[in-house]
Short mmCIF file of C-alpha atoms and ligand atoms in Angstrom, two decimals:
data_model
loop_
_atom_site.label_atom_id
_atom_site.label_comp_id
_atom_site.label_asym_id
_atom_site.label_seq_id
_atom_site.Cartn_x
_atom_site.Cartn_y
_atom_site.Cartn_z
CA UNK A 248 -6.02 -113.13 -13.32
CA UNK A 249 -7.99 -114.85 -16.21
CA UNK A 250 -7.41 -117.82 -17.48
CA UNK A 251 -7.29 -117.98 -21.23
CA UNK A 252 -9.51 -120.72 -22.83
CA UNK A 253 -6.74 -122.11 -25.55
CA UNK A 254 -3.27 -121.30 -23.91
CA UNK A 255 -4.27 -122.12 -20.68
CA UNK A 256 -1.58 -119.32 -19.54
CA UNK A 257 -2.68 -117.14 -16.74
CA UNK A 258 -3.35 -113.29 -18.10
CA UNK A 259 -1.62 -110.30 -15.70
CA UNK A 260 -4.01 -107.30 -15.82
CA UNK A 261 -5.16 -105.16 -18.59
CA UNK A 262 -3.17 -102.11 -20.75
CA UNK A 263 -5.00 -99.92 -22.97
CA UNK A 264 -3.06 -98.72 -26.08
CA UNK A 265 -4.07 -95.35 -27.47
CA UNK A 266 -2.25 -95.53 -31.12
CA UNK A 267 -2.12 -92.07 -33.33
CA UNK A 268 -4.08 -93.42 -36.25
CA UNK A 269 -1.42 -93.01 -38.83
CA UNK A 270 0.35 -96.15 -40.14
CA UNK A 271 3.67 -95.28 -38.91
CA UNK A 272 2.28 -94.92 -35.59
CA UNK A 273 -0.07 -97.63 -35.15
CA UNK A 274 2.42 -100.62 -36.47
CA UNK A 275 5.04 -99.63 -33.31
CA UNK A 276 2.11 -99.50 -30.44
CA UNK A 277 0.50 -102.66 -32.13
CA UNK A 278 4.00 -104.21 -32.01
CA UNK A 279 4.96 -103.15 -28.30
CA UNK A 280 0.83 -104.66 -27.54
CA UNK A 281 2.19 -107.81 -29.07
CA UNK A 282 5.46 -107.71 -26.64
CA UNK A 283 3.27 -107.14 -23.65
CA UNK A 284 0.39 -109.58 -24.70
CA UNK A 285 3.59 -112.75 -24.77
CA UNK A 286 4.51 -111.34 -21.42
CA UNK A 287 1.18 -112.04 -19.92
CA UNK A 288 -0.73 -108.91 -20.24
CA UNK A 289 -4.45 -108.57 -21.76
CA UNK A 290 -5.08 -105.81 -24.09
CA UNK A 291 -7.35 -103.47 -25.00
CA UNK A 292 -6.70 -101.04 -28.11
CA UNK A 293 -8.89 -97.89 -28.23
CA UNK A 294 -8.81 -96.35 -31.55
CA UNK A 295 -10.26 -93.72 -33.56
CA UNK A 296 -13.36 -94.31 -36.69
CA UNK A 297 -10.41 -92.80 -38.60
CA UNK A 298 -7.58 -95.38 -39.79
CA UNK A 299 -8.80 -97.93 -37.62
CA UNK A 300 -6.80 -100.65 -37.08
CA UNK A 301 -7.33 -104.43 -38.77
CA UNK A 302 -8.63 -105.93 -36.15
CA UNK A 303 -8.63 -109.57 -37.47
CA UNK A 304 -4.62 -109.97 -37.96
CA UNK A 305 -4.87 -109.16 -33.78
CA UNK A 306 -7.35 -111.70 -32.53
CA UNK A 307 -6.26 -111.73 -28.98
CA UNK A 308 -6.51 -107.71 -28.71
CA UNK A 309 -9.89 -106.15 -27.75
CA UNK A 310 -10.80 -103.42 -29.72
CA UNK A 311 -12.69 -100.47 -28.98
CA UNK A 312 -13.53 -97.61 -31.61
CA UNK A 313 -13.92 -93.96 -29.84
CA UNK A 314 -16.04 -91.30 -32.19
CA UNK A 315 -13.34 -89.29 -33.60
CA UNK A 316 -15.14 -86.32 -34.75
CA UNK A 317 -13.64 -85.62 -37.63
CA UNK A 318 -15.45 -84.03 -40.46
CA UNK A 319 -15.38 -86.28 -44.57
CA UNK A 320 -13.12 -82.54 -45.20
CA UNK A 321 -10.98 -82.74 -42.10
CA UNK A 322 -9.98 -86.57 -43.75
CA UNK A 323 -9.36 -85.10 -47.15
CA UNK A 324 -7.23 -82.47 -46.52
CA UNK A 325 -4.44 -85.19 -45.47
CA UNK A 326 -3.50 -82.37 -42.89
CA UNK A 327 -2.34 -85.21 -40.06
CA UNK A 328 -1.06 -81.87 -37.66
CA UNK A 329 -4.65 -80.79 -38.24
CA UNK A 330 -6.07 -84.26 -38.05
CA UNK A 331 -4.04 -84.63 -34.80
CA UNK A 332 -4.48 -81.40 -33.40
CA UNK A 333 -8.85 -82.16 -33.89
CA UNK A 334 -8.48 -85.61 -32.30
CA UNK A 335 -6.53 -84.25 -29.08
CA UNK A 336 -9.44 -81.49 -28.61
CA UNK A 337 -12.38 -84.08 -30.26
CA UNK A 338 -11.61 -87.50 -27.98
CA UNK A 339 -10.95 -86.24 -24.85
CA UNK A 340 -14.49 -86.71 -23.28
CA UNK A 341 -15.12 -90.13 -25.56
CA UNK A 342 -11.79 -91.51 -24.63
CA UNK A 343 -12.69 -90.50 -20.81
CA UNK A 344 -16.31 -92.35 -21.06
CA UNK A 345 -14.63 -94.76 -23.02
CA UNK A 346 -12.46 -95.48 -19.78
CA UNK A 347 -15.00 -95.46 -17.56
CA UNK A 348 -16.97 -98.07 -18.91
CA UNK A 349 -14.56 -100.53 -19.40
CA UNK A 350 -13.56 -100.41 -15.38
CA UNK A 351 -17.18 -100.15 -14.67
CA UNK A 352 -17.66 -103.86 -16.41
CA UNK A 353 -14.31 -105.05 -15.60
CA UNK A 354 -14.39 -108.31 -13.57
CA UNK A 355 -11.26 -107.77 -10.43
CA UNK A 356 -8.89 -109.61 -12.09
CA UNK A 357 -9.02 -107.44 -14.93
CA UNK A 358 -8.43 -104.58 -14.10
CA UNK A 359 -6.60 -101.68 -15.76
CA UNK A 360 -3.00 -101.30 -14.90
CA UNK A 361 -1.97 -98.40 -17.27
CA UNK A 362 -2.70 -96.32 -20.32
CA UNK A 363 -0.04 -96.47 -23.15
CA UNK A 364 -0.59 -93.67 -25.12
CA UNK A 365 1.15 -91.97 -28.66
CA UNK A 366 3.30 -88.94 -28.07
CA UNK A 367 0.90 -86.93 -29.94
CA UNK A 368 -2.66 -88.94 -28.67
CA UNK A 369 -2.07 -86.66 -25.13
CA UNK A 370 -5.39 -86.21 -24.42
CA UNK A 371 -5.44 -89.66 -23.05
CA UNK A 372 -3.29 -88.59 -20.13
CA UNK A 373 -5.75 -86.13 -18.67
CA UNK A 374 -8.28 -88.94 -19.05
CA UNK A 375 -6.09 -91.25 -17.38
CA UNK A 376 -5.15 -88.89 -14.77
CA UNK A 377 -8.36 -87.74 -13.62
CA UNK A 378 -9.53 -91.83 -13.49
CA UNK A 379 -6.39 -92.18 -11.61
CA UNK A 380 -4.87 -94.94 -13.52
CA UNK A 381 -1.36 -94.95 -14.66
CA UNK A 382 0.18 -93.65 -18.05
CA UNK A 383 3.10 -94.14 -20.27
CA UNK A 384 4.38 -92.64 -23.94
CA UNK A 385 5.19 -93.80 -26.64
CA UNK A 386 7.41 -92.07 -29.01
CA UNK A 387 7.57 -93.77 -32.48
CA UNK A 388 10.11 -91.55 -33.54
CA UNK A 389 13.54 -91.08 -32.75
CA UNK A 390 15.71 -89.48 -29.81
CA UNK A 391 17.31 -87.31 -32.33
CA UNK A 392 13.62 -85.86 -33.72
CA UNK A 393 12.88 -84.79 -30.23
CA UNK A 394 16.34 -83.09 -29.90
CA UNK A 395 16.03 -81.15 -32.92
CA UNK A 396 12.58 -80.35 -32.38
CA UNK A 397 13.64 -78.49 -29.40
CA UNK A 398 16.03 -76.71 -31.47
CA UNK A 399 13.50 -75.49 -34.06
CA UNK A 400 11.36 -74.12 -31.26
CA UNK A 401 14.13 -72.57 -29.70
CA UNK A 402 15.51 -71.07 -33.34
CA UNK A 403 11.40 -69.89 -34.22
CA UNK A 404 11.60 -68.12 -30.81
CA UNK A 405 14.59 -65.99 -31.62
CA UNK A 406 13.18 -65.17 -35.04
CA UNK A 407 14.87 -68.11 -37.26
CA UNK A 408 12.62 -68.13 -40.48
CA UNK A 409 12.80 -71.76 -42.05
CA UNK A 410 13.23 -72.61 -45.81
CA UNK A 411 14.34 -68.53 -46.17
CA UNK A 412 16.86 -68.71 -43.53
CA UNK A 413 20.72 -67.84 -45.15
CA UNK A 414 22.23 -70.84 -42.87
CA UNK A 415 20.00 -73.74 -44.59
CA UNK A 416 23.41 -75.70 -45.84
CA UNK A 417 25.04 -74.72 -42.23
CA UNK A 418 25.27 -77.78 -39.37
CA UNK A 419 23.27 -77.30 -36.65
CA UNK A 420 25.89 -77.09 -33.37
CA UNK A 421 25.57 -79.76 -31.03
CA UNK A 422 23.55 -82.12 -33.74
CA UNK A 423 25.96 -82.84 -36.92
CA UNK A 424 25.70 -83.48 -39.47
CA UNK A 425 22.59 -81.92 -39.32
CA UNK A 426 21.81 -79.05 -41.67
CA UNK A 427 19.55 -76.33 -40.76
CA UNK A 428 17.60 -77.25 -43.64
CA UNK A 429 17.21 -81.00 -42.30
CA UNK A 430 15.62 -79.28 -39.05
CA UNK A 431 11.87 -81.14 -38.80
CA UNK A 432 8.98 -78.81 -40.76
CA UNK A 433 5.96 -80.33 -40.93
CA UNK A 434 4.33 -80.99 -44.37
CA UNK A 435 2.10 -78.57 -44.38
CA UNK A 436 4.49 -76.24 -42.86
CA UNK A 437 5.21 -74.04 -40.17
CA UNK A 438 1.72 -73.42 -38.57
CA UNK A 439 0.99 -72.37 -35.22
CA UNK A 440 -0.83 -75.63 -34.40
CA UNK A 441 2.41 -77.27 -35.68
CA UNK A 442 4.43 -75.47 -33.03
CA UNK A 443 2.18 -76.53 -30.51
CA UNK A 444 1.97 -79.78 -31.05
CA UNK A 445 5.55 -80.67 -30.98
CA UNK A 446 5.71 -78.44 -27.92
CA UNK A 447 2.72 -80.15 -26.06
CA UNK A 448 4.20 -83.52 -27.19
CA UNK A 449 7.43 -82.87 -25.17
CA UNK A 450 5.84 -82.14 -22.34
CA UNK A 451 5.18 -85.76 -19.88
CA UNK A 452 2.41 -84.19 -18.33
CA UNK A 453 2.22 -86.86 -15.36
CA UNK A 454 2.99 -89.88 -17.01
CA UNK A 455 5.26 -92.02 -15.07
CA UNK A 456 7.61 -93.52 -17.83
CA UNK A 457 8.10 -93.04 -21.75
CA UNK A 458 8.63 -96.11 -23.73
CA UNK A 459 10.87 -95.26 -26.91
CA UNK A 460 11.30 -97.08 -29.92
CA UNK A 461 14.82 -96.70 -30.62
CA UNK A 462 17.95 -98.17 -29.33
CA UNK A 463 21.29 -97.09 -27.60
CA UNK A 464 23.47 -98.41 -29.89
CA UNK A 465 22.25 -96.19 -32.84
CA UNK A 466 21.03 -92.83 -30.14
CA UNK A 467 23.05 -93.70 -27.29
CA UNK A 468 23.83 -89.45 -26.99
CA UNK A 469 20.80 -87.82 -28.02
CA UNK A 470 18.96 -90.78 -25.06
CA UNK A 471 21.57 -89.21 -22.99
CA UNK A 472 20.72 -85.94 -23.74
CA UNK A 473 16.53 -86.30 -23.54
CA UNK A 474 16.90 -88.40 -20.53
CA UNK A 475 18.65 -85.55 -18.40
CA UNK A 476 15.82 -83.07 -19.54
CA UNK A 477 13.38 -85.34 -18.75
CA UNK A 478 11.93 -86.11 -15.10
CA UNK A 479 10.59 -89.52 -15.91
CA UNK A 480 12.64 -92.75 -16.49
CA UNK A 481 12.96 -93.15 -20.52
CA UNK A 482 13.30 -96.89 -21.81
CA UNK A 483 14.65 -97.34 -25.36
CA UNK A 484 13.40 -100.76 -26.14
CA UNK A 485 13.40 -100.96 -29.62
CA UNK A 486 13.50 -101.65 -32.33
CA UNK A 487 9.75 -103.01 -31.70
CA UNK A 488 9.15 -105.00 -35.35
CA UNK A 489 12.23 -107.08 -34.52
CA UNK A 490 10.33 -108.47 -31.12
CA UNK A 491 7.21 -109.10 -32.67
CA UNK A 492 8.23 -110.04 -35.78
CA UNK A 493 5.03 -111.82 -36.72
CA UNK A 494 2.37 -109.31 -36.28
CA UNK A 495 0.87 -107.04 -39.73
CA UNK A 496 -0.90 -103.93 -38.95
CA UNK A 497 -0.77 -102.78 -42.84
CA UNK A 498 -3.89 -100.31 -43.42
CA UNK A 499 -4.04 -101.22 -46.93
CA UNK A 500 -3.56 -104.36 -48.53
CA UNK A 501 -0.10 -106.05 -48.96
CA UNK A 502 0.53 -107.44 -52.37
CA UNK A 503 2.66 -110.39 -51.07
CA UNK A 504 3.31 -111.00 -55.60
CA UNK A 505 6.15 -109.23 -55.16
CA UNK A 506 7.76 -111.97 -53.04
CA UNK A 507 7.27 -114.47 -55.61
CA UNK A 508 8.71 -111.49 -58.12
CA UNK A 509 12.03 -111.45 -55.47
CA UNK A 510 12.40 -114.98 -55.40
CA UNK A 511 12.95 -114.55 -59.41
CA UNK A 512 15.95 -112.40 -59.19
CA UNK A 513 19.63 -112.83 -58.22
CA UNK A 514 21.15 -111.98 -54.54
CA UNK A 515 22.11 -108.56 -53.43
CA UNK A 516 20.22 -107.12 -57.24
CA UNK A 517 17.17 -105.03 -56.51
CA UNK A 518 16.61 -101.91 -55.26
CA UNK A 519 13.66 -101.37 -53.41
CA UNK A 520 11.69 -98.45 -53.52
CA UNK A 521 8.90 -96.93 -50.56
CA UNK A 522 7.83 -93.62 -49.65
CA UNK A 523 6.10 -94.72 -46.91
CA UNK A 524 2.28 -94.15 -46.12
CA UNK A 525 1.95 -90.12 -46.41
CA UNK A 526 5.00 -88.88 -48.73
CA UNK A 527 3.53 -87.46 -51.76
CA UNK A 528 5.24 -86.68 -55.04
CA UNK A 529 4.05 -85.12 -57.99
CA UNK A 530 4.17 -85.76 -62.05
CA UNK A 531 7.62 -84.53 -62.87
CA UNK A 532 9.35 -86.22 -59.51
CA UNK A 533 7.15 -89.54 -60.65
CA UNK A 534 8.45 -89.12 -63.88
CA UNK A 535 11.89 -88.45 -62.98
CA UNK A 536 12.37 -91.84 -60.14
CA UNK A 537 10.89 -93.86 -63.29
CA UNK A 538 13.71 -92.70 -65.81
CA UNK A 539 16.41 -93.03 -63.02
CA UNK A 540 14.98 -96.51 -62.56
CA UNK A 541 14.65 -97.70 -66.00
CA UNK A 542 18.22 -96.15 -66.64
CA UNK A 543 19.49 -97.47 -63.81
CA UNK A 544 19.32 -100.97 -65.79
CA UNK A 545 18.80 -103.01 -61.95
CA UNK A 546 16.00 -104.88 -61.19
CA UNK A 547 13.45 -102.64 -59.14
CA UNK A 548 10.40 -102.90 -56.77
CA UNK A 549 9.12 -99.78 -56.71
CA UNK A 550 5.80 -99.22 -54.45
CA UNK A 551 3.39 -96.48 -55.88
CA UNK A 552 0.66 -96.38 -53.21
CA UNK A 553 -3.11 -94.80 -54.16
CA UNK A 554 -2.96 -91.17 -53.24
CA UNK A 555 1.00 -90.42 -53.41
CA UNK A 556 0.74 -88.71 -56.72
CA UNK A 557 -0.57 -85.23 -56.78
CA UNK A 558 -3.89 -85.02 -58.89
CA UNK A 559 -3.71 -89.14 -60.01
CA UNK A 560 -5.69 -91.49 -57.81
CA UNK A 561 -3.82 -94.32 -58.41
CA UNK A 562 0.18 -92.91 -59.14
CA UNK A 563 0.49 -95.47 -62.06
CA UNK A 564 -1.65 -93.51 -64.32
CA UNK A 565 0.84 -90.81 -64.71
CA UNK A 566 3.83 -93.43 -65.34
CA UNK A 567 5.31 -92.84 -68.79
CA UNK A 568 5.77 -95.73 -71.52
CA UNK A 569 9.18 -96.56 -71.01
CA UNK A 570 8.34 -97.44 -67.33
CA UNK A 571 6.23 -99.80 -68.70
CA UNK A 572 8.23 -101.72 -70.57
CA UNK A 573 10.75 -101.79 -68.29
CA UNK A 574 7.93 -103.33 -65.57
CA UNK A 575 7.66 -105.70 -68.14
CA UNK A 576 11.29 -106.81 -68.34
CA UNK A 577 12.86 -106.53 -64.95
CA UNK A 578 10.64 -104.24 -62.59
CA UNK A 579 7.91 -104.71 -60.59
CA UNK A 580 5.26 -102.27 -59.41
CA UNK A 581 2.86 -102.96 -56.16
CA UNK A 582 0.40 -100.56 -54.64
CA UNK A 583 1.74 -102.08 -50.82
CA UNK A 584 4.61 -104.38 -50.14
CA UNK A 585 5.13 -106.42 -47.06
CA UNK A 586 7.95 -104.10 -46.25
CA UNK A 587 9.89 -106.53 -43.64
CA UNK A 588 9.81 -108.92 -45.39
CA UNK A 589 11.14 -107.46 -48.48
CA UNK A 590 14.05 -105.82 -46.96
CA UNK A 591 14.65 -109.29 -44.92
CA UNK A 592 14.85 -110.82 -48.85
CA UNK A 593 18.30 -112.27 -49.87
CA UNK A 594 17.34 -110.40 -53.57
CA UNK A 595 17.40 -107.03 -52.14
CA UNK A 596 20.51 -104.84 -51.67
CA UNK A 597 19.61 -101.48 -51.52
CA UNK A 598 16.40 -99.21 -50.48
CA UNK A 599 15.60 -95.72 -51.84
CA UNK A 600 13.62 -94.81 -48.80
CA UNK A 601 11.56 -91.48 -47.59
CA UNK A 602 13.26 -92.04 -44.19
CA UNK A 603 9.88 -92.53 -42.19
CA UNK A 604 11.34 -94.08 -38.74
CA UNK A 605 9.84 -97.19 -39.39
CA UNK A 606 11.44 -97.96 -42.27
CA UNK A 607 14.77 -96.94 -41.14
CA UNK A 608 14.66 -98.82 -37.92
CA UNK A 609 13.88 -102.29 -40.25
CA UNK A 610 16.33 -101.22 -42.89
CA UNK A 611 19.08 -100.90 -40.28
CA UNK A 612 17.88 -104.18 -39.01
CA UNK A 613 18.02 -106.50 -42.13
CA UNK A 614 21.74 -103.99 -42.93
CA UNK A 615 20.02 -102.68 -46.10
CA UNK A 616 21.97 -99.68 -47.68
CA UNK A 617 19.92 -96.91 -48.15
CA UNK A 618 19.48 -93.98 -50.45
CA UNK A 619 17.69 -91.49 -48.39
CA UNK A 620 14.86 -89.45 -50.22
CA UNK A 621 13.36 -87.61 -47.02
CA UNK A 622 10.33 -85.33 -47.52
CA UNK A 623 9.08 -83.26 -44.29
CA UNK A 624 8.98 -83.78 -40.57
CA UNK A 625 11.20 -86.57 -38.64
CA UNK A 626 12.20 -87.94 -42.15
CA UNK A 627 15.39 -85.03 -42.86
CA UNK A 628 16.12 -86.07 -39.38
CA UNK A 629 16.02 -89.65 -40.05
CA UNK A 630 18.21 -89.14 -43.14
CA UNK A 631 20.80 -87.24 -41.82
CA UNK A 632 21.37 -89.35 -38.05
CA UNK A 633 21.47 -92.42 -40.83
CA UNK A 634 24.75 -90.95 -41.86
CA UNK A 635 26.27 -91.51 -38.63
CA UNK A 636 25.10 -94.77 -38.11
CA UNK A 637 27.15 -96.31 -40.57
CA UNK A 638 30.32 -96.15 -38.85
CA UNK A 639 28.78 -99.17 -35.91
CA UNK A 640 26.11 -100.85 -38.40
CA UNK A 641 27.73 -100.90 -41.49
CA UNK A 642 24.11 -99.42 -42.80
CA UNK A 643 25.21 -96.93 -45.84
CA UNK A 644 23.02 -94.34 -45.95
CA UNK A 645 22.81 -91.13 -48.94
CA UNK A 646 21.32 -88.80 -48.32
CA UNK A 647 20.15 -87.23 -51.46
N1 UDP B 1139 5.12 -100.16 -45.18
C1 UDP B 1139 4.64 -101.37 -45.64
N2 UDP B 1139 4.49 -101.52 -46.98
C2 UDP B 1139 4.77 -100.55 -47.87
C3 UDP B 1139 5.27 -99.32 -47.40
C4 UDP B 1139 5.44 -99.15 -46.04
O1 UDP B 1139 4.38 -102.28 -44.86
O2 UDP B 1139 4.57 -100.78 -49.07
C5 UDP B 1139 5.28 -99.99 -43.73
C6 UDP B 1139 6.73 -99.92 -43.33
O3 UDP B 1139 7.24 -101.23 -43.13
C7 UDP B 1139 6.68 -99.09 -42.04
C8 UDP B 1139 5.44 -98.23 -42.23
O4 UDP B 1139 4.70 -98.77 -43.32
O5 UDP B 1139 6.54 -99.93 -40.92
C9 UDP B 1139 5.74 -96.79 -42.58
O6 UDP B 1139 6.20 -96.13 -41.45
P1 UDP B 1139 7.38 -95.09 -41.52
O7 UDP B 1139 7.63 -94.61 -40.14
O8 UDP B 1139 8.56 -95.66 -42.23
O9 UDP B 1139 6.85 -93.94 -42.47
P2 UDP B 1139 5.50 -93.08 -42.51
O10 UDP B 1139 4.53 -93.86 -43.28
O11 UDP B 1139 5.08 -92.84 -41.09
O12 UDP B 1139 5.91 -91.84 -43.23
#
């Protein structure tokens, strides 16, 4: 074991993370490296050029970038199933030399006990494999997503055509009170390479275990369920950001004003407002939130990220006056919040949310009501299992 120069704790041996380099991905496997790292554990994160991850705010990490392969076009089209689909075909022989290296240099004591790999990173397990070192999943999103992935594969197979089908209002059987039309489509839609990518992220592969980030309290069934289809132990440990609580793995800057803005305003008074780090909107649904807002007459933090406005590089730009004003007088507007601790702030008593796992994991944490805005993928999901977990965690949830 090594002997770390400040702490003077002893170090177990080494797991490499393999994070999906999207931010809703990344913060849970930097969060569950953070868990490991106070149990004794060195790290190594191996990460694409793409969305790599801020290595300062994780000193005690080591970081290793992989060559990604992706094309300045392959970036722009904000495709992630085709970004995702590139990566698992573009790392595999990087991520493999990658390996190989590190247990060529490492000293005995450091050796590497397993690979903890994203659901969708999979070409890490072949790598893995073939080194014969040991590997383990991640799945940052819920029980429930899996579940009713299943059931969209199993619905495309015997012909179901989504978004034209005449059941969209109709409850799935077996999953209520999901809709057919909450059923997970990706945001680009229903491509092949969508298909197959949910279907080869189902599949273990030979990984021994699959770490989940998600609780039985809230998925106690649908755990039941996914655990008796699947042949390898399944540990719901989550939810991750309330074990390592201190950690940021923000991609883009947080604008830690608005905390000063919060401590301003009266208990329980401001709704907050996130689509989280891929949801788009255009002008008219920009326009539309801001008059709802500004009507609304309640104090609002509203984040508009770069890039989450069709055809506007910044979102602001296409704000109308009255917005303005109202920013002016009892609104606040931040490119990126430091979400947890927003929705931890006494001020805040309700979040208008695109249901991104992360965000409902920490809004069910800090008991936030929610009005549910979902947009594609696991976010209908999210929106509509939110419903039922009102009844245990007095979390409100409406779903719009
Ligand atoms: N987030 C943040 N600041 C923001 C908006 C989002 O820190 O202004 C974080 C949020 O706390 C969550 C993550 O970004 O941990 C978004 O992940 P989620 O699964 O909710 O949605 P996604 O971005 O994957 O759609």
């Amino acid at each position: 074991m090594e002997m770390e120069a400040q702490g003077q704790r002893y170090r177990h041996k080494r797991v490499v993370l393999v994070p999906c380099p999207f931010q809703g991905h990344i913060t849970p496997m930097l969060q569950l490296g953070t868990i490991l790292y106070s149990k004794g554990f060195s790290i190594t994160v191996i990460h694409t050029h793409f969305n790599s991850p801020n290595t300062s705010t994780h000193p005690e990490f080591k970081f290793h970038s992989i060559p990604d392969g992706l094309s300045h076009d392959d970036i722009l089209s904000g495709n992630a199933v085709a970004i995702i689909t590139l990566l698992n075909f573009n790392c595999r022989a990087t991520f493999h030399e990658c390996l190989v290296q590190m247990m060529k240099q490492h000293h005995p004591r450091d050796e590497i006990v397993c690979v903890i790999y994203d659901e969708f990173m999979y070409f890490s397990e072949a790598a893995a494999n073939r080194l014969k070192l040991q590997s383990i999943i991640l799945r940052t999103s819920s029980a429930t997503t899996q579940i009713s992935r299943e059931v969209l594969l199993k619905l495309i197979k015997e012909g179901y055509t989504p978004l034209r089908d005449p059941r969209l209002q109709d409850p799935v059987s077996g999953l209520y009170p999901l809709r057919f039309k909450d059923l997970p489509i990706a945001k680009s839609g229903m491509s092949e390479n969508y298909l197959r990518l949910i279907t080869d992220t189902h599949n273990v592969r030979k990984s021994s275990a699959v770490i989940w980030n998600t609780m039985n309290c809230i998925e106690q069934s649908s755990l039941a369920q996914v655990q008796q289809e699947c042949q390898v132990p399944i540990f719901p440990i989550g939810p991750l950001h309330k074990f390592a609580p201190s950690s940021s793995s923000s991609l883009l800057k947080e604008d830690t004003s608005c905390i000063s803005w919060l401590n301003n305003q009266a208990p329980n008074s401001v709704i907050y407002i996130s689509l989280g780090s891929i949801a788009s909107m255009d002008k008219k649904e920009l326009e539309e939130m801001a008059w709802g807002l500004v009507n609304s007459k309640q104090p609002f933090l509203w984040v508009i990220r770069p890039g989450s406005t069709t055809n506007a590089p910044q979102g602001i730009e296409l704000l109308p006056e009255g917005i303005k004003e109202a920013v002016g007088k009892n609104g606040c507007i931040v490119k990126w919040a430091p979400q947890k601790e927003v929705l931890a702030h006494v001020a805040v008593g309700g979040f208008w949310s695109h249901c991104g796992w992360n965000s409902t994991l920490e809004s069910i944490g800090e008991g936030v009501p929610m009005i549910c805005r979902p947009n594609f993928g696991d976010q209908t999901v999210n929106a509509s299992a939110a419903m039922n977990f009102k009844e245990g965690l007095q979390n409100r949830a409406y779903n719009l």
